[in-house]
């Protein structure tokens, strides 16, 4: 296992990591792996499902009659531009996609964005990108909850190693206000095929707070992918 942390344990011991992204390479080395989950404490946040849209996914209200403020909960978490997979926890997915279409970079796109305007939490915007055998992660957050001091952190992994992933999430844990993720993305083990990995992540997310999970394995030989979506509301 090397220096990899146990992802199941990290999830199990954190009742509220918020939204999370895992990027890496499958245990057999044949595929790149992307996972994205959302959690919720309020009725509005919990009233969501993931649905496939084009090559990616979007969030959708499970019960449209209960939808309150859609601005920060309805978005496309996953989009694909010419074989490059973009995964984020907000509408910055569209920003990254648009910049890639203009020949610009992941970093350039995210330098135009900042954390979410949900005082006092100032929820970080977390984003990831998979291109070929490599991937990048980013977090846009406030300095100690002070909105006057935005921070943009970028992490680049030039070549994914078999069985290794990196995990970034919005919150350190539960709290009021919610404490933003700190430090480097956590290096975690990616075990098994897509069904085994999907089941492991879902089963270890807090059952009261988990809402939806997306997992994709992207085969390196030809770019074909398999996707799994799990929704609490079905």
Short mmCIF file of C-alpha atoms in Angstrom, two decimals:
data_model
loop_
_atom_site.label_atom_id
_atom_site.label_comp_id
_atom_site.label_asym_id
_atom_site.label_seq_id
_atom_site.Cartn_x
_atom_site.Cartn_y
_atom_site.Cartn_z
CA UNK A 1 0.00 0.00 0.00
CA UNK A 2 3.02 2.31 0.40
CA UNK A 3 2.13 5.75 1.75
CA UNK A 4 -1.49 5.52 0.71
CA UNK A 5 -4.17 6.27 3.26
CA UNK A 6 -7.25 4.07 3.60
CA UNK A 7 -10.01 5.98 1.81
CA UNK A 8 -12.74 3.94 3.51
CA UNK A 9 -11.35 4.92 6.92
CA UNK A 10 -11.03 8.60 5.98
CA UNK A 11 -14.67 8.68 4.88
CA UNK A 12 -15.95 6.63 7.79
CA UNK A 13 -14.27 8.86 10.37
CA UNK A 14 -15.48 12.15 8.88
CA UNK A 15 -19.22 12.68 9.28
CA UNK A 16 -19.19 15.68 6.95
CA UNK A 17 -16.41 16.06 4.36
CA UNK A 18 -19.01 17.92 2.24
CA UNK A 19 -18.27 17.39 -1.43
CA UNK A 20 -15.26 15.34 -2.47
CA UNK A 21 -13.17 14.48 -5.54
CA UNK A 22 -10.88 11.49 -5.93
CA UNK A 23 -8.65 11.27 -9.02
CA UNK A 24 -6.06 8.60 -9.71
CA UNK A 25 -5.28 5.36 -11.49
CA UNK A 26 -6.91 1.97 -11.10
CA UNK A 27 -5.23 -0.86 -9.23
CA UNK A 28 -4.49 -2.73 -12.46
CA UNK A 29 -3.07 0.43 -14.05
CA UNK A 30 -5.38 0.14 -17.06
CA UNK A 31 -7.72 3.04 -16.30
CA UNK A 32 -7.78 6.52 -14.87
CA UNK A 33 -10.32 6.93 -12.09
CA UNK A 34 -12.57 9.86 -11.19
CA UNK A 35 -15.00 9.92 -8.28
CA UNK A 36 -17.18 12.77 -7.04
CA UNK A 37 -19.64 12.75 -4.17
CA UNK A 38 -22.01 15.25 -2.61
CA UNK A 39 -23.38 15.35 0.91
CA UNK A 40 -25.99 17.56 2.52
CA UNK A 41 -27.24 18.72 5.90
CA UNK A 42 -30.14 20.94 4.79
CA UNK A 43 -33.30 19.74 3.07
CA UNK A 44 -32.32 21.78 -0.01
CA UNK A 45 -28.89 20.15 -0.23
CA UNK A 46 -30.29 16.65 0.30
CA UNK A 47 -32.97 17.12 -2.36
CA UNK A 48 -30.66 16.19 -5.25
CA UNK A 49 -29.71 13.37 -7.57
CA UNK A 50 -27.04 12.90 -10.24
CA UNK A 51 -28.24 12.28 -13.79
CA UNK A 52 -26.18 11.63 -16.90
CA UNK A 53 -26.00 14.49 -19.39
CA UNK A 54 -23.99 14.12 -22.59
CA UNK A 55 -20.55 12.80 -21.69
CA UNK A 56 -20.88 14.03 -18.12
CA UNK A 57 -23.46 14.46 -15.37
CA UNK A 58 -25.53 17.18 -13.77
CA UNK A 59 -27.32 17.61 -10.48
CA UNK A 60 -31.09 17.74 -10.50
CA UNK A 61 -33.73 18.34 -7.83
CA UNK A 62 -35.21 15.02 -6.71
CA UNK A 63 -38.45 16.77 -5.70
CA UNK A 64 -38.73 19.99 -7.75
CA UNK A 65 -41.50 21.29 -5.46
CA UNK A 66 -39.02 21.44 -2.56
CA UNK A 67 -36.24 23.23 -4.45
CA UNK A 68 -35.37 26.49 -2.70
CA UNK A 69 -32.16 28.16 -3.89
CA UNK A 70 -30.75 26.39 -6.97
CA UNK A 71 -27.73 28.69 -7.40
CA UNK A 72 -25.14 26.58 -5.58
CA UNK A 73 -26.68 23.12 -5.80
CA UNK A 74 -27.74 22.73 -9.44
CA UNK A 75 -24.75 22.47 -11.79
CA UNK A 76 -22.80 20.08 -14.03
CA UNK A 77 -20.12 18.40 -11.88
CA UNK A 78 -18.59 16.47 -14.80
CA UNK A 79 -17.98 17.51 -18.41
CA UNK A 80 -15.60 16.14 -21.03
CA UNK A 81 -13.72 18.27 -23.58
CA UNK A 82 -11.97 16.30 -26.35
CA UNK A 83 -11.06 13.46 -24.02
CA UNK A 84 -10.16 15.67 -21.05
CA UNK A 85 -12.42 15.01 -18.06
CA UNK A 86 -13.33 17.94 -15.80
CA UNK A 87 -14.80 17.31 -12.33
CA UNK A 88 -15.78 20.10 -9.93
CA UNK A 89 -18.17 20.94 -7.12
CA UNK A 90 -19.86 23.87 -8.85
CA UNK A 91 -20.49 25.84 -12.00
CA UNK A 92 -16.73 26.31 -12.40
CA UNK A 93 -16.95 23.08 -14.43
CA UNK A 94 -18.33 25.30 -17.19
CA UNK A 95 -15.56 27.87 -16.69
CA UNK A 96 -12.86 25.22 -17.08
CA UNK A 97 -14.61 23.66 -20.09
CA UNK A 98 -14.93 27.05 -21.80
CA UNK A 99 -11.27 27.92 -21.19
CA UNK A 100 -10.10 24.54 -22.53
CA UNK A 101 -12.20 25.17 -25.65
CA UNK A 102 -10.30 28.46 -26.09
CA UNK A 103 -6.93 26.69 -25.80
CA UNK A 104 -6.35 27.96 -22.28
CA UNK A 105 -5.49 26.03 -19.12
CA UNK A 106 -7.18 24.60 -16.04
CA UNK A 107 -5.21 27.05 -13.92
CA UNK A 108 -6.08 30.07 -16.05
CA UNK A 109 -9.77 29.18 -15.79
CA UNK A 110 -9.75 28.86 -12.02
CA UNK A 111 -7.82 32.09 -11.53
CA UNK A 112 -11.03 33.81 -12.64
CA UNK A 113 -13.06 32.14 -9.86
CA UNK A 114 -13.08 32.13 -6.07
CA UNK A 115 -14.83 30.36 -3.19
CA UNK A 116 -18.62 30.14 -2.92
CA UNK A 117 -20.48 33.21 -1.55
CA UNK A 118 -22.13 31.25 1.27
CA UNK A 119 -21.01 33.20 4.37
CA UNK A 120 -19.90 32.28 6.98
CA UNK A 121 -18.68 28.98 5.47
CA UNK A 122 -17.21 30.38 2.25
CA UNK A 123 -17.25 26.84 0.90
CA UNK A 124 -14.15 26.07 -1.17
CA UNK A 125 -14.47 25.37 -4.86
CA UNK A 126 -12.67 22.09 -5.55
CA UNK A 127 -11.84 21.05 -9.09
CA UNK A 128 -10.04 18.28 -10.92
CA UNK A 129 -8.97 17.42 -14.44
CA UNK A 130 -7.79 14.16 -16.03
CA UNK A 131 -5.80 14.31 -19.27
CA UNK A 132 -4.14 11.15 -20.51
CA UNK A 133 -2.17 9.51 -17.70
CA UNK A 134 -1.97 12.67 -15.59
CA UNK A 135 -4.32 14.76 -13.50
CA UNK A 136 -4.61 18.03 -11.62
CA UNK A 137 -6.51 19.16 -8.53
CA UNK A 138 -7.30 22.62 -7.25
CA UNK A 139 -8.93 24.28 -4.25
CA UNK A 140 -10.10 27.90 -4.09
CA UNK A 141 -10.75 28.94 -0.51
CA UNK A 142 -10.65 31.79 1.98
CA UNK A 143 -7.82 32.32 4.45
CA UNK A 144 -9.18 31.19 7.83
CA UNK A 145 -12.73 32.07 6.78
CA UNK A 146 -11.85 35.67 5.88
CA UNK A 147 -13.42 36.50 2.49
CA UNK A 148 -10.95 39.34 1.89
CA UNK A 149 -8.12 36.83 1.48
CA UNK A 150 -8.79 34.28 -1.27
CA UNK A 151 -6.30 31.46 -1.77
CA UNK A 152 -5.85 29.40 -4.93
CA UNK A 153 -3.92 26.15 -4.63
CA UNK A 154 -3.03 23.83 -7.50
CA UNK A 155 -1.62 20.30 -7.43
CA UNK A 156 -0.34 18.57 -10.56
CA UNK A 157 0.28 14.84 -10.90
CA UNK A 158 2.04 14.27 -14.21
CA UNK A 159 1.55 10.51 -14.29
CA UNK A 160 -0.93 8.49 -12.26
CA UNK A 161 0.54 5.51 -10.42
CA UNK A 162 -1.41 2.23 -10.40
CA UNK A 163 -3.53 1.90 -7.27
CA UNK A 164 -2.90 5.48 -6.13
CA UNK A 165 -5.33 8.39 -6.00
CA UNK A 166 -5.59 11.84 -4.45
CA UNK A 167 -8.61 12.97 -2.46
CA UNK A 168 -9.68 16.56 -1.85
CA UNK A 169 -12.89 17.66 -0.14
CA UNK A 170 -14.54 20.89 0.87
CA UNK A 171 -14.54 20.54 4.66
CA UNK A 172 -12.19 19.19 7.30
CA UNK A 173 -15.28 17.91 9.08
CA UNK A 174 -18.53 19.09 10.62
CA UNK A 175 -18.69 22.45 12.41
CA UNK A 176 -20.28 25.87 12.45
CA UNK A 177 -18.94 27.53 10.42
CA UNK A 178 -17.69 24.56 8.45
CA UNK A 179 -13.86 24.42 8.46
CA UNK A 180 -12.33 24.44 4.95
CA UNK A 181 -10.09 21.60 3.79
CA UNK A 182 -6.43 22.27 4.60
CA UNK A 183 -3.16 20.91 3.27
CA UNK A 184 -2.32 18.79 0.25
CA UNK A 185 -4.83 16.36 -1.27
CA UNK A 186 -4.77 13.11 0.69
CA UNK A 187 -2.95 10.26 -1.04
CA UNK A 188 -5.28 7.24 -0.98
CA UNK A 189 -5.32 3.68 -2.24
CA UNK A 190 -7.63 2.83 -5.16
CA UNK A 191 -8.57 -0.83 -4.94
CA UNK A 192 -10.49 -3.13 -7.25
CA UNK A 193 -12.64 -2.54 -10.28
CA UNK A 194 -15.33 0.10 -10.68
CA UNK A 195 -18.08 -1.76 -8.83
CA UNK A 196 -15.91 -2.64 -5.85
CA UNK A 197 -14.55 0.91 -5.62
CA UNK A 198 -18.00 2.50 -5.97
CA UNK A 199 -19.44 0.28 -3.26
CA UNK A 200 -16.55 1.01 -0.91
CA UNK A 201 -16.93 4.79 -1.23
CA UNK A 202 -20.72 4.80 -0.89
CA UNK A 203 -20.81 2.44 2.08
CA UNK A 204 -18.32 4.54 4.02
CA UNK A 205 -19.97 7.92 3.47
CA UNK A 206 -22.08 8.99 6.46
CA UNK A 207 -25.52 7.45 5.78
CA UNK A 208 -27.44 10.48 7.09
CA UNK A 209 -25.51 13.04 5.05
CA UNK A 210 -24.61 11.25 1.81
CA UNK A 211 -26.63 12.29 -1.25
CA UNK A 212 -25.03 11.12 -4.52
CA UNK A 213 -21.88 9.50 -5.90
CA UNK A 214 -20.36 9.40 -9.39
CA UNK A 215 -17.49 7.07 -10.35
CA UNK A 216 -15.86 6.73 -13.76
CA UNK A 217 -13.06 4.43 -14.96
CA UNK A 218 -11.47 5.73 -18.18
CA UNK A 219 -9.51 3.10 -20.11
CA UNK A 220 -6.10 4.39 -21.15
CA UNK A 221 -5.77 2.31 -24.31
CA UNK A 222 -8.75 3.84 -26.11
CA UNK A 223 -10.39 6.43 -23.83
CA UNK A 224 -13.58 4.41 -23.41
CA UNK A 225 -15.18 4.71 -19.99
CA UNK A 226 -17.55 3.04 -17.59
CA UNK A 227 -19.68 5.10 -15.21
CA UNK A 228 -21.54 4.32 -12.00
CA UNK A 229 -24.01 6.66 -10.31
CA UNK A 230 -25.50 6.05 -6.85
CA UNK A 231 -28.29 8.30 -5.54
CA UNK A 232 -29.75 8.15 -2.05
CA UNK A 233 -33.02 9.44 -3.47
CA UNK A 234 -34.33 6.93 -5.99
#
